[in-house]
Amino acid sequence: MTTEPPSRATGSGPATATEEPARLLVGGTEVARYVLDPALDVRHGPRPYLHPVRTLGGTVVTDALPADHVWHLGASLAVQDVNGVNFWGGRTYVRDVGYTWRDDHGVIAHTGWSERAADHLAHRLEWRDPHKAVLLTERRRLAAVPLTADLPLTGDGPLTGDGPLTADGPGGGVSAWRLEVDYTLSAPPGQDVRLGSPATNGRPDGAGYGGFFWRAVSADPASVFSASATGEEAVNGSAEPWVALCGTGPDGRAYTLVFTGLGDGDRWFVRTAMYPGVGVAFAFERPVTIAAGTDRRGRHRVVIADGTLDRATAAALASPAC
């Protein structure tokens, strides 16, 4: 039995940070905090992350440092295999061996601000190996955007829950905002950078995680659906245009997250049985390479809504026109 390594921050909640978290606001309301430099054991994959993220109604929809996977840090970019370096945290999956504790953990470090405003943040980062060599540089932008449409609730009820559809917005509409995540990962001149996952290193059962990952929180079992599928098994590994996760926050109130933004070759990584989480997986089935001197760009969108939404409403929220 493998025990969890000691950490300066354990349990569910934000890590102690060496720099005050940045904040994102929508209409003067704080909807997210961005922890830049968490004081974590290196085996937990220190990296900037968003937590807590909240609905406009105040329900928390992220988890950080949960007991089941202490290295899950709210919403963040994290990859388990970057040229053999673990930027995800936890044990590394080794072919023909399984999960193993190794001294192979890297750090994703904030190096400077480009922009900092109430509704958006932009900064520069370095992905450093255990010897502090830089494997990737990154430019990242986060924005909190109020939705322009006051969408009515549609349908007779959620496709993934037993209760009635809930309405928390004005006039019975949807109360929601959108998180925009844009980044550019740049490989250094003279060195290709290979991105892998437990799946590409031999693990079966659809565990191709690593990329943009959202560890959700849910007091009750979460549910997941997409444009044409329902449930973890059907949605995990798919390339659907959007995925919705419905859960219950610590305050007992329902929420829905609607994810869009798969890149070429990306797949959805989804969990609801073991824990609630959704990710954009870069290397779900096979490794990908950022060629020396070139970039990999990502553009992901997450709608954070109060209430449990149905498929038609989730599809409308996923639309670029919303």
PDB file of C-alpha atoms in Angstrom:
ATOM      1  CA  MET A   1       0.000   0.000   0.000  1.00  0.00           C
ATOM      2  CA  THR A   2       1.412   3.372  -1.020  1.00  0.00           C
ATOM      3  CA  THR A   3       1.041   6.217   1.426  1.00  0.00           C
ATOM      4  CA  GLU A   4       0.723   9.848   0.448  1.00  0.00           C
ATOM      5  CA  PRO A   5       3.981  11.824   0.760  1.00  0.00           C
ATOM      6  CA  PRO A   6       4.072  14.577   3.358  1.00  0.00           C
ATOM      7  CA  SER A   7       3.132  18.031   2.148  1.00  0.00           C
ATOM      8  CA  ARG A   8       3.091  21.520   3.516  1.00  0.00           C
ATOM      9  CA  ALA A   9      -0.502  21.709   2.306  1.00  0.00           C
ATOM     10  CA  THR A  10      -2.883  18.800   2.628  1.00  0.00           C
ATOM     11  CA  GLY A  11      -6.613  18.334   2.536  1.00  0.00           C
ATOM     12  CA  SER A  12      -9.248  20.141   0.531  1.00  0.00           C
ATOM     13  CA  GLY A  13      -8.621  23.847   0.142  1.00  0.00           C
ATOM     14  CA  PRO A  14      -6.091  26.350  -1.156  1.00  0.00           C
ATOM     15  CA  ALA A  15      -2.397  25.885  -0.568  1.00  0.00           C
ATOM     16  CA  THR A  16      -0.386  28.514   1.237  1.00  0.00           C
ATOM     17  CA  ALA A  17       1.102  30.729  -1.463  1.00  0.00           C
ATOM     18  CA  THR A  18       4.235  32.841  -1.492  1.00  0.00           C
ATOM     19  CA  GLU A  19       2.397  35.508  -3.513  1.00  0.00           C
ATOM     20  CA  GLU A  20      -1.147  36.743  -2.919  1.00  0.00           C
ATOM     21  CA  PRO A  21      -3.662  35.097  -5.279  1.00  0.00           C
ATOM     22  CA  ALA A  22      -4.916  37.173  -8.178  1.00  0.00           C
ATOM     23  CA  ARG A  23      -8.658  37.571  -8.581  1.00  0.00           C
ATOM     24  CA  LEU A  24     -11.117  37.535 -11.456  1.00  0.00           C
ATOM     25  CA  LEU A  25     -14.318  39.562 -11.223  1.00  0.00           C
ATOM     26  CA  VAL A  26     -17.573  39.652 -13.154  1.00  0.00           C
ATOM     27  CA  GLY A  27     -19.578  42.818 -12.623  1.00  0.00           C
ATOM     28  CA  GLY A  28     -17.710  43.535  -9.407  1.00  0.00           C
ATOM     29  CA  THR A  29     -18.291  40.027  -8.011  1.00  0.00           C
ATOM     30  CA  GLU A  30     -15.277  37.811  -7.379  1.00  0.00           C
ATOM     31  CA  VAL A  31     -15.720  34.556  -9.303  1.00  0.00           C
ATOM     32  CA  ALA A  32     -12.220  33.035  -9.128  1.00  0.00           C
ATOM     33  CA  ARG A  33      -8.890  33.243  -7.381  1.00  0.00           C
ATOM     34  CA  TYR A  34      -5.661  32.382  -9.146  1.00  0.00           C
ATOM     35  CA  VAL A  35      -2.932  30.913  -6.957  1.00  0.00           C
ATOM     36  CA  LEU A  36       0.367  31.724  -8.657  1.00  0.00           C
ATOM     37  CA  ASP A  37       3.036  30.138  -6.478  1.00  0.00           C
ATOM     38  CA  PRO A  38       1.614  27.520  -4.113  1.00  0.00           C
ATOM     39  CA  ALA A  39       3.879  26.335  -1.313  1.00  0.00           C
ATOM     40  CA  LEU A  40       3.600  22.623  -2.048  1.00  0.00           C
ATOM     41  CA  ASP A  41       5.752  19.545  -1.809  1.00  0.00           C
ATOM     42  CA  VAL A  42       7.279  19.156  -5.274  1.00  0.00           C
ATOM     43  CA  ARG A  43       5.638  15.722  -5.533  1.00  0.00           C
ATOM     44  CA  HIS A  44       2.264  17.475  -5.740  1.00  0.00           C
ATOM     45  CA  GLY A  45       3.232  19.216  -8.990  1.00  0.00           C
ATOM     46  CA  PRO A  46       3.434  22.882  -7.934  1.00  0.00           C
ATOM     47  CA  ARG A  47       1.819  25.080 -10.585  1.00  0.00           C
ATOM     48  CA  PRO A  48      -0.532  28.055 -10.885  1.00  0.00           C
ATOM     49  CA  TYR A  49      -4.178  27.095 -10.500  1.00  0.00           C
ATOM     50  CA  LEU A  50      -7.662  28.540 -10.153  1.00  0.00           C
ATOM     51  CA  HIS A  51      -9.412  27.880  -6.832  1.00  0.00           C
ATOM     52  CA  PRO A  52     -11.941  28.604  -5.610  1.00  0.00           C
ATOM     53  CA  VAL A  53     -13.980  29.168  -8.741  1.00  0.00           C
ATOM     54  CA  ARG A  54     -17.583  30.156  -8.033  1.00  0.00           C
ATOM     55  CA  THR A  55     -20.872  30.559  -9.829  1.00  0.00           C
ATOM     56  CA  LEU A  56     -22.432  34.011  -9.879  1.00  0.00           C
ATOM     57  CA  GLY A  57     -24.599  32.751  -7.032  1.00  0.00           C
ATOM     58  CA  GLY A  58     -21.491  31.992  -4.960  1.00  0.00           C
ATOM     59  CA  THR A  59     -21.375  28.184  -5.200  1.00  0.00           C
ATOM     60  CA  VAL A  60     -17.819  26.782  -5.233  1.00  0.00           C
ATOM     61  CA  VAL A  61     -17.241  24.489  -8.235  1.00  0.00           C
ATOM     62  CA  THR A  62     -13.558  23.525  -7.853  1.00  0.00           C
ATOM     63  CA  ASP A  63     -11.637  21.412  -5.369  1.00  0.00           C
ATOM     64  CA  ALA A  64      -7.956  21.665  -4.474  1.00  0.00           C
ATOM     65  CA  LEU A  65      -5.730  19.256  -2.566  1.00  0.00           C
ATOM     66  CA  PRO A  66      -8.518  16.697  -2.027  1.00  0.00           C
ATOM     67  CA  ALA A  67      -7.602  13.708   0.106  1.00  0.00           C
ATOM     68  CA  ASP A  68      -8.132  11.230  -2.742  1.00  0.00           C
ATOM     69  CA  HIS A  69      -5.702  12.999  -5.132  1.00  0.00           C
ATOM     70  CA  VAL A  70      -3.782  15.699  -3.270  1.00  0.00           C
ATOM     71  CA  TRP A  71      -2.116  16.865  -6.495  1.00  0.00           C
ATOM     72  CA  HIS A  72      -5.459  17.841  -8.066  1.00  0.00           C
ATOM     73  CA  LEU A  73      -5.372  21.635  -7.950  1.00  0.00           C
ATOM     74  CA  GLY A  74      -8.620  23.298  -8.963  1.00  0.00           C
ATOM     75  CA  ALA A  75      -8.432  24.232 -12.646  1.00  0.00           C
ATOM     76  CA  SER A  76      -4.922  24.118 -14.084  1.00  0.00           C
ATOM     77  CA  LEU A  77      -2.627  22.989 -16.868  1.00  0.00           C
ATOM     78  CA  ALA A  78      -0.774  19.818 -15.917  1.00  0.00           C
ATOM     79  CA  VAL A  79       0.809  16.953 -17.888  1.00  0.00           C
ATOM     80  CA  GLN A  80       2.220  13.764 -16.357  1.00  0.00           C
ATOM     81  CA  ASP A  81       4.917  13.153 -18.974  1.00  0.00           C
ATOM     82  CA  VAL A  82       6.838  16.037 -20.568  1.00  0.00           C
ATOM     83  CA  ASN A  83      10.058  14.534 -21.897  1.00  0.00           C
ATOM     84  CA  GLY A  84       9.890  12.163 -18.940  1.00  0.00           C
ATOM     85  CA  VAL A  85       9.166  14.841 -16.325  1.00  0.00           C
ATOM     86  CA  ASN A  86       5.986  14.671 -14.228  1.00  0.00           C
ATOM     87  CA  PHE A  87       4.171  18.038 -14.112  1.00  0.00           C
ATOM     88  CA  TRP A  88       0.915  16.446 -12.903  1.00  0.00           C
ATOM     89  CA  GLY A  89       1.994  15.392  -9.437  1.00  0.00           C
ATOM     90  CA  GLY A  90       1.624  12.092  -7.645  1.00  0.00           C
ATOM     91  CA  ARG A  91       3.071   8.796  -8.772  1.00  0.00           C
ATOM     92  CA  THR A  92       4.303   8.348 -12.336  1.00  0.00           C
ATOM     93  CA  TYR A  93       2.906   5.534 -14.447  1.00  0.00           C
ATOM     94  CA  VAL A  94       5.790   3.328 -15.643  1.00  0.00           C
ATOM     95  CA  ARG A  95       5.243   0.809 -18.424  1.00  0.00           C
ATOM     96  CA  ASP A  96       5.104  -2.806 -17.179  1.00  0.00           C
ATOM     97  CA  VAL A  97       5.468  -1.579 -13.588  1.00  0.00           C
ATOM     98  CA  GLY A  98       2.507   0.673 -12.801  1.00  0.00           C
ATOM     99  CA  TYR A  99       2.346   3.771 -10.637  1.00  0.00           C
ATOM    100  CA  THR A 100       5.668   4.455  -8.946  1.00  0.00           C
ATOM    101  CA  TRP A 101       7.058   7.245  -6.804  1.00  0.00           C
ATOM    102  CA  ARG A 102       9.993   8.774  -8.670  1.00  0.00           C
ATOM    103  CA  ASP A 103      12.152  11.857  -8.310  1.00  0.00           C
ATOM    104  CA  ASP A 104      10.882  13.183 -11.625  1.00  0.00           C
ATOM    105  CA  HIS A 105       8.571  16.027 -10.638  1.00  0.00           C
ATOM    106  CA  GLY A 106       8.784  19.397 -12.311  1.00  0.00           C
ATOM    107  CA  VAL A 107       7.444  22.826 -11.419  1.00  0.00           C
ATOM    108  CA  ILE A 108       5.416  25.219 -13.566  1.00  0.00           C
ATOM    109  CA  ALA A 109       6.591  28.642 -12.411  1.00  0.00           C
ATOM    110  CA  HIS A 110       5.117  32.112 -12.888  1.00  0.00           C
ATOM    111  CA  THR A 111       7.864  34.405 -14.198  1.00  0.00           C
ATOM    112  CA  GLY A 112       6.093  37.704 -14.836  1.00  0.00           C
ATOM    113  CA  TRP A 113       2.887  39.545 -15.610  1.00  0.00           C
ATOM    114  CA  SER A 114       1.902  40.758 -19.058  1.00  0.00           C
ATOM    115  CA  GLU A 115      -1.517  42.117 -18.057  1.00  0.00           C
ATOM    116  CA  ARG A 116      -3.470  42.240 -14.839  1.00  0.00           C
ATOM    117  CA  ALA A 117      -7.014  43.586 -14.651  1.00  0.00           C
ATOM    118  CA  ALA A 118     -10.230  42.833 -12.787  1.00  0.00           C
ATOM    119  CA  ASP A 119     -11.625  40.661 -15.585  1.00  0.00           C
ATOM    120  CA  HIS A 120      -8.462  39.196 -17.129  1.00  0.00           C
ATOM    121  CA  LEU A 121      -4.938  38.077 -16.301  1.00  0.00           C
ATOM    122  CA  ALA A 122      -2.003  37.363 -18.605  1.00  0.00           C
ATOM    123  CA  HIS A 123       1.415  36.116 -17.590  1.00  0.00           C
ATOM    124  CA  ARG A 124       4.551  34.216 -18.566  1.00  0.00           C
ATOM    125  CA  LEU A 125       5.565  30.829 -17.180  1.00  0.00           C
ATOM    126  CA  GLU A 126       8.348  28.255 -17.355  1.00  0.00           C
ATOM    127  CA  TRP A 127       7.985  24.470 -17.147  1.00  0.00           C
ATOM    128  CA  ARG A 128      11.127  23.438 -15.227  1.00  0.00           C
ATOM    129  CA  ASP A 129      12.482  19.944 -14.738  1.00  0.00           C
ATOM    130  CA  PRO A 130      13.859  18.678 -11.375  1.00  0.00           C
ATOM    131  CA  HIS A 131      17.203  20.313 -12.200  1.00  0.00           C
ATOM    132  CA  LYS A 132      15.480  23.643 -13.014  1.00  0.00           C
ATOM    133  CA  ALA A 133      16.181  23.354 -16.723  1.00  0.00           C
ATOM    134  CA  VAL A 134      13.382  24.909 -18.791  1.00  0.00           C
ATOM    135  CA  LEU A 135      11.547  22.380 -20.962  1.00  0.00           C
ATOM    136  CA  LEU A 136       8.778  24.731 -22.116  1.00  0.00           C
ATOM    137  CA  THR A 137       7.986  28.407 -21.910  1.00  0.00           C
ATOM    138  CA  GLU A 138       4.375  29.503 -21.817  1.00  0.00           C
ATOM    139  CA  ARG A 139       2.216  32.563 -22.332  1.00  0.00           C
ATOM    140  CA  ARG A 140      -1.185  32.259 -20.633  1.00  0.00           C
ATOM    141  CA  ARG A 141      -4.285  34.439 -20.533  1.00  0.00           C
ATOM    142  CA  LEU A 142      -7.349  33.959 -18.321  1.00  0.00           C
ATOM    143  CA  ALA A 143     -10.525  35.998 -18.642  1.00  0.00           C
ATOM    144  CA  ALA A 144     -13.888  36.125 -16.860  1.00  0.00           C
ATOM    145  CA  VAL A 145     -16.626  37.069 -19.303  1.00  0.00           C
ATOM    146  CA  PRO A 146     -20.275  37.852 -18.533  1.00  0.00           C
ATOM    147  CA  LEU A 147     -22.580  36.027 -20.903  1.00  0.00           C
ATOM    148  CA  THR A 148     -24.386  38.296 -23.317  1.00  0.00           C
ATOM    149  CA  ALA A 149     -27.488  36.145 -23.634  1.00  0.00           C
ATOM    150  CA  ASP A 150     -30.151  35.730 -20.953  1.00  0.00           C
ATOM    151  CA  LEU A 151     -31.027  32.216 -22.019  1.00  0.00           C
ATOM    152  CA  PRO A 152     -34.325  30.720 -20.928  1.00  0.00           C
ATOM    153  CA  LEU A 153     -34.290  27.237 -19.486  1.00  0.00           C
ATOM    154  CA  THR A 154     -35.420  24.652 -22.019  1.00  0.00           C
ATOM    155  CA  GLY A 155     -36.780  21.120 -22.017  1.00  0.00           C
ATOM    156  CA  ASP A 156     -38.573  19.196 -19.320  1.00  0.00           C
ATOM    157  CA  GLY A 157     -35.615  18.590 -17.038  1.00  0.00           C
ATOM    158  CA  PRO A 158     -31.997  17.484 -16.890  1.00  0.00           C
ATOM    159  CA  LEU A 159     -30.950  14.421 -18.818  1.00  0.00           C
ATOM    160  CA  THR A 160     -28.600  13.376 -16.048  1.00  0.00           C
ATOM    161  CA  GLY A 161     -30.427  13.983 -12.788  1.00  0.00           C
ATOM    162  CA  ASP A 162     -33.639  13.150 -11.011  1.00  0.00           C
ATOM    163  CA  GLY A 163     -34.726  16.620  -9.891  1.00  0.00           C
ATOM    164  CA  PRO A 164     -36.387  19.438 -11.802  1.00  0.00           C
ATOM    165  CA  LEU A 165     -34.412  21.905 -13.861  1.00  0.00           C
ATOM    166  CA  THR A 166     -33.407  24.824 -11.662  1.00  0.00           C
ATOM    167  CA  ALA A 167     -33.438  28.494 -12.580  1.00  0.00           C
ATOM    168  CA  ASP A 168     -31.228  30.935 -10.712  1.00  0.00           C
ATOM    169  CA  GLY A 169     -30.919  33.736 -13.239  1.00  0.00           C
ATOM    170  CA  PRO A 170     -33.039  36.864 -13.591  1.00  0.00           C
ATOM    171  CA  GLY A 171     -36.455  36.206 -15.017  1.00  0.00           C
ATOM    172  CA  GLY A 172     -36.024  32.447 -14.650  1.00  0.00           C
ATOM    173  CA  GLY A 173     -33.076  32.425 -17.050  1.00  0.00           C
ATOM    174  CA  VAL A 174     -29.582  30.999 -16.658  1.00  0.00           C
ATOM    175  CA  SER A 175     -27.187  32.638 -14.197  1.00  0.00           C
ATOM    176  CA  ALA A 176     -23.763  32.039 -15.748  1.00  0.00           C
ATOM    177  CA  TRP A 177     -20.384  33.434 -16.734  1.00  0.00           C
ATOM    178  CA  ARG A 178     -17.601  32.107 -18.945  1.00  0.00           C
ATOM    179  CA  LEU A 179     -13.960  31.418 -18.143  1.00  0.00           C
ATOM    180  CA  GLU A 180     -11.646  31.797 -21.133  1.00  0.00           C
ATOM    181  CA  VAL A 181      -8.279  30.031 -21.031  1.00  0.00           C
ATOM    182  CA  ASP A 182      -5.751  30.743 -23.781  1.00  0.00           C
ATOM    183  CA  TYR A 183      -2.126  29.659 -23.808  1.00  0.00           C
ATOM    184  CA  THR A 184       0.890  29.073 -26.023  1.00  0.00           C
ATOM    185  CA  LEU A 185       3.435  26.389 -25.097  1.00  0.00           C
ATOM    186  CA  SER A 186       6.800  26.940 -26.805  1.00  0.00           C
ATOM    187  CA  ALA A 187       9.529  24.336 -27.240  1.00  0.00           C
ATOM    188  CA  PRO A 188      13.098  25.617 -27.090  1.00  0.00           C
ATOM    189  CA  PRO A 189      15.253  25.754 -30.226  1.00  0.00           C
ATOM    190  CA  GLY A 190      17.110  22.514 -30.764  1.00  0.00           C
ATOM    191  CA  GLN A 191      14.870  20.267 -28.661  1.00  0.00           C
ATOM    192  CA  ASP A 192      11.588  18.529 -29.408  1.00  0.00           C
ATOM    193  CA  VAL A 193       9.230  18.229 -26.443  1.00  0.00           C
ATOM    194  CA  ARG A 194       7.151  15.065 -26.145  1.00  0.00           C
ATOM    195  CA  LEU A 195       3.878  15.111 -24.218  1.00  0.00           C
ATOM    196  CA  GLY A 196       2.601  11.796 -22.889  1.00  0.00           C
ATOM    197  CA  SER A 197       0.148  10.329 -20.393  1.00  0.00           C
ATOM    198  CA  PRO A 198      -0.328   7.176 -18.331  1.00  0.00           C
ATOM    199  CA  ALA A 199      -2.196   5.740 -21.330  1.00  0.00           C
ATOM    200  CA  THR A 200       0.699   6.353 -23.716  1.00  0.00           C
ATOM    201  CA  ASN A 201       2.983   4.729 -21.143  1.00  0.00           C
ATOM    202  CA  GLY A 202       0.927   1.557 -20.993  1.00  0.00           C
ATOM    203  CA  ARG A 203      -1.991   2.111 -18.635  1.00  0.00           C
ATOM    204  CA  PRO A 204      -5.311   0.749 -19.949  1.00  0.00           C
ATOM    205  CA  ASP A 205      -8.860   1.880 -19.066  1.00  0.00           C
ATOM    206  CA  GLY A 206      -8.989   5.311 -20.682  1.00  0.00           C
ATOM    207  CA  ALA A 207      -6.550   7.077 -18.361  1.00  0.00           C
ATOM    208  CA  GLY A 208      -5.053   9.371 -20.992  1.00  0.00           C
ATOM    209  CA  TYR A 209      -5.175  12.421 -18.751  1.00  0.00           C
ATOM    210  CA  GLY A 210      -2.983  15.490 -18.884  1.00  0.00           C
ATOM    211  CA  GLY A 211      -3.588  18.948 -20.335  1.00  0.00           C
ATOM    212  CA  PHE A 212      -6.160  21.440 -19.101  1.00  0.00           C
ATOM    213  CA  PHE A 213      -7.832  19.758 -16.124  1.00  0.00           C
ATOM    214  CA  TRP A 214     -10.698  20.823 -13.877  1.00  0.00           C
ATOM    215  CA  ARG A 215     -11.096  19.055 -10.544  1.00  0.00           C
ATOM    216  CA  ALA A 216     -14.679  19.720  -9.578  1.00  0.00           C
ATOM    217  CA  VAL A 217     -16.330  19.394  -6.199  1.00  0.00           C
ATOM    218  CA  SER A 218     -19.649  17.686  -5.614  1.00  0.00           C
ATOM    219  CA  ALA A 219     -21.453  16.841  -2.399  1.00  0.00           C
ATOM    220  CA  ASP A 220     -23.500  14.300  -4.383  1.00  0.00           C
ATOM    221  CA  PRO A 221     -22.379  12.074  -7.269  1.00  0.00           C
ATOM    222  CA  ALA A 222     -21.775  14.244 -10.322  1.00  0.00           C
ATOM    223  CA  SER A 223     -23.173  13.487 -13.759  1.00  0.00           C
ATOM    224  CA  VAL A 224     -21.790  14.168 -17.211  1.00  0.00           C
ATOM    225  CA  PHE A 225     -23.192  14.380 -20.719  1.00  0.00           C
ATOM    226  CA  SER A 226     -22.272  15.712 -24.144  1.00  0.00           C
ATOM    227  CA  ALA A 227     -24.099  16.552 -27.339  1.00  0.00           C
ATOM    228  CA  SER A 228     -24.771  12.872 -28.080  1.00  0.00           C
ATOM    229  CA  ALA A 229     -23.712  10.804 -25.060  1.00  0.00           C
ATOM    230  CA  THR A 230     -24.445  10.439 -21.358  1.00  0.00           C
ATOM    231  CA  GLY A 231     -22.269   9.061 -18.575  1.00  0.00           C
ATOM    232  CA  GLU A 232     -18.563   8.724 -17.834  1.00  0.00           C
ATOM    233  CA  GLU A 233     -17.951   5.637 -19.937  1.00  0.00           C
ATOM    234  CA  ALA A 234     -19.587   7.104 -23.042  1.00  0.00           C
ATOM    235  CA  VAL A 235     -18.084  10.597 -22.809  1.00  0.00           C
ATOM    236  CA  ASN A 236     -14.532   9.742 -21.692  1.00  0.00           C
ATOM    237  CA  GLY A 237     -12.163   9.668 -24.659  1.00  0.00           C
ATOM    238  CA  SER A 238     -14.650  11.289 -27.014  1.00  0.00           C
ATOM    239  CA  ALA A 239     -14.113  14.313 -29.245  1.00  0.00           C
ATOM    240  CA  GLU A 240     -17.543  15.861 -28.735  1.00  0.00           C
ATOM    241  CA  PRO A 241     -17.822  19.617 -29.356  1.00  0.00           C
ATOM    242  CA  TRP A 242     -18.771  20.184 -25.724  1.00  0.00           C
ATOM    243  CA  VAL A 243     -19.122  18.361 -22.399  1.00  0.00           C
ATOM    244  CA  ALA A 244     -21.300  19.306 -19.415  1.00  0.00           C
ATOM    245  CA  LEU A 245     -20.732  18.288 -15.797  1.00  0.00           C
ATOM    246  CA  CYS A 246     -23.538  18.697 -13.240  1.00  0.00           C
ATOM    247  CA  GLY A 247     -22.778  18.631  -9.537  1.00  0.00           C
ATOM    248  CA  THR A 248     -23.728  19.921  -6.114  1.00  0.00           C
ATOM    249  CA  GLY A 249     -21.539  22.434  -4.334  1.00  0.00           C
ATOM    250  CA  PRO A 250     -20.555  22.394  -0.659  1.00  0.00           C
ATOM    251  CA  ASP A 251     -23.478  24.754   0.004  1.00  0.00           C
ATOM    252  CA  GLY A 252     -25.945  22.164  -1.311  1.00  0.00           C
ATOM    253  CA  ARG A 253     -26.736  24.155  -4.448  1.00  0.00           C
ATOM    254  CA  ALA A 254     -26.587  22.661  -7.926  1.00  0.00           C
ATOM    255  CA  TYR A 255     -24.247  23.868 -10.650  1.00  0.00           C
ATOM    256  CA  THR A 256     -23.361  23.003 -14.242  1.00  0.00           C
ATOM    257  CA  LEU A 257     -20.032  23.383 -16.060  1.00  0.00           C
ATOM    258  CA  VAL A 258     -19.988  23.391 -19.867  1.00  0.00           C
ATOM    259  CA  PHE A 259     -16.576  22.797 -21.476  1.00  0.00           C
ATOM    260  CA  THR A 260     -15.531  23.546 -25.069  1.00  0.00           C
ATOM    261  CA  GLY A 261     -12.240  23.888 -26.895  1.00  0.00           C
ATOM    262  CA  LEU A 262     -10.659  20.597 -27.933  1.00  0.00           C
ATOM    263  CA  GLY A 263      -7.660  21.077 -30.195  1.00  0.00           C
ATOM    264  CA  ASP A 264      -6.653  18.807 -33.059  1.00  0.00           C
ATOM    265  CA  GLY A 265      -6.092  15.335 -31.631  1.00  0.00           C
ATOM    266  CA  ASP A 266      -7.352  16.250 -28.147  1.00  0.00           C
ATOM    267  CA  ARG A 267      -9.907  14.123 -26.325  1.00  0.00           C
ATOM    268  CA  TRP A 268     -12.109  14.622 -23.293  1.00  0.00           C
ATOM    269  CA  PHE A 269     -10.931  13.012 -20.067  1.00  0.00           C
ATOM    270  CA  VAL A 270     -13.904  12.557 -17.737  1.00  0.00           C
ATOM    271  CA  ARG A 271     -14.413  11.129 -14.268  1.00  0.00           C
ATOM    272  CA  THR A 272     -17.581  10.982 -12.143  1.00  0.00           C
ATOM    273  CA  ALA A 273     -17.459   7.630 -10.307  1.00  0.00           C
ATOM    274  CA  MET A 274     -14.145   8.038  -8.480  1.00  0.00           C
ATOM    275  CA  TYR A 275     -14.257  11.839  -8.312  1.00  0.00           C
ATOM    276  CA  PRO A 276     -15.766  14.668 -10.409  1.00  0.00           C
ATOM    277  CA  GLY A 277     -13.442  16.029 -13.069  1.00  0.00           C
ATOM    278  CA  VAL A 278     -13.180  17.029 -16.723  1.00  0.00           C
ATOM    279  CA  GLY A 279     -10.052  17.609 -18.750  1.00  0.00           C
ATOM    280  CA  VAL A 280      -8.804  18.365 -22.225  1.00  0.00           C
ATOM    281  CA  ALA A 281      -6.345  15.502 -22.743  1.00  0.00           C
ATOM    282  CA  PHE A 282      -3.405  16.222 -25.051  1.00  0.00           C
ATOM    283  CA  ALA A 283      -2.199  12.617 -25.333  1.00  0.00           C
ATOM    284  CA  PHE A 284      -5.219  10.434 -24.654  1.00  0.00           C
ATOM    285  CA  GLU A 285      -4.091   7.529 -26.863  1.00  0.00           C
ATOM    286  CA  ARG A 286      -0.719   8.486 -28.317  1.00  0.00           C
ATOM    287  CA  PRO A 287       2.014  10.974 -27.448  1.00  0.00           C
ATOM    288  CA  VAL A 288       2.227  14.310 -29.205  1.00  0.00           C
ATOM    289  CA  THR A 289       5.342  16.321 -29.949  1.00  0.00           C
ATOM    290  CA  ILE A 290       5.990  20.042 -29.945  1.00  0.00           C
ATOM    291  CA  ALA A 291       8.802  20.323 -32.461  1.00  0.00           C
ATOM    292  CA  ALA A 292      11.886  22.327 -31.523  1.00  0.00           C
ATOM    293  CA  GLY A 293      11.290  26.037 -31.874  1.00  0.00           C
ATOM    294  CA  THR A 294       7.543  25.672 -32.471  1.00  0.00           C
ATOM    295  CA  ASP A 295       4.396  26.312 -30.455  1.00  0.00           C
ATOM    296  CA  ARG A 296       1.310  24.466 -29.282  1.00  0.00           C
ATOM    297  CA  ARG A 297      -1.713  26.674 -28.692  1.00  0.00           C
ATOM    298  CA  GLY A 298      -4.809  25.992 -26.621  1.00  0.00           C
ATOM    299  CA  ARG A 299      -8.099  27.841 -26.406  1.00  0.00           C
ATOM    300  CA  HIS A 300     -10.596  26.457 -23.891  1.00  0.00           C
ATOM    301  CA  ARG A 301     -13.884  27.840 -22.614  1.00  0.00           C
ATOM    302  CA  VAL A 302     -15.829  26.852 -19.491  1.00  0.00           C
ATOM    303  CA  VAL A 303     -19.307  28.166 -18.751  1.00  0.00           C
ATOM    304  CA  ILE A 304     -20.003  28.188 -15.010  1.00  0.00           C
ATOM    305  CA  ALA A 305     -23.751  28.154 -14.348  1.00  0.00           C
ATOM    306  CA  ASP A 306     -25.985  28.023 -11.317  1.00  0.00           C
ATOM    307  CA  GLY A 307     -28.480  25.165 -11.410  1.00  0.00           C
ATOM    308  CA  THR A 308     -28.729  21.832 -13.191  1.00  0.00           C
ATOM    309  CA  LEU A 309     -29.112  22.386 -16.919  1.00  0.00           C
ATOM    310  CA  ASP A 310     -30.435  20.126 -19.653  1.00  0.00           C
ATOM    311  CA  ARG A 311     -28.794  19.212 -22.952  1.00  0.00           C
ATOM    312  CA  ALA A 312     -30.448  21.931 -25.027  1.00  0.00           C
ATOM    313  CA  THR A 313     -29.484  24.675 -22.592  1.00  0.00           C
ATOM    314  CA  ALA A 314     -25.922  23.361 -22.289  1.00  0.00           C
ATOM    315  CA  ALA A 315     -25.616  23.315 -26.084  1.00  0.00           C
ATOM    316  CA  ALA A 316     -26.812  26.912 -26.259  1.00  0.00           C
ATOM    317  CA  LEU A 317     -24.288  27.962 -23.616  1.00  0.00           C
ATOM    318  CA  ALA A 318     -21.525  26.179 -25.543  1.00  0.00           C
ATOM    319  CA  SER A 319     -22.256  28.217 -28.653  1.00  0.00           C
ATOM    320  CA  PRO A 320     -19.636  30.856 -29.543  1.00  0.00           C
ATOM    321  CA  ALA A 321     -22.519  33.284 -30.044  1.00  0.00           C
ATOM    322  CA  CYS A 322     -23.512  33.105 -26.381  1.00  0.00           C
TER     323      CYS A 322
END
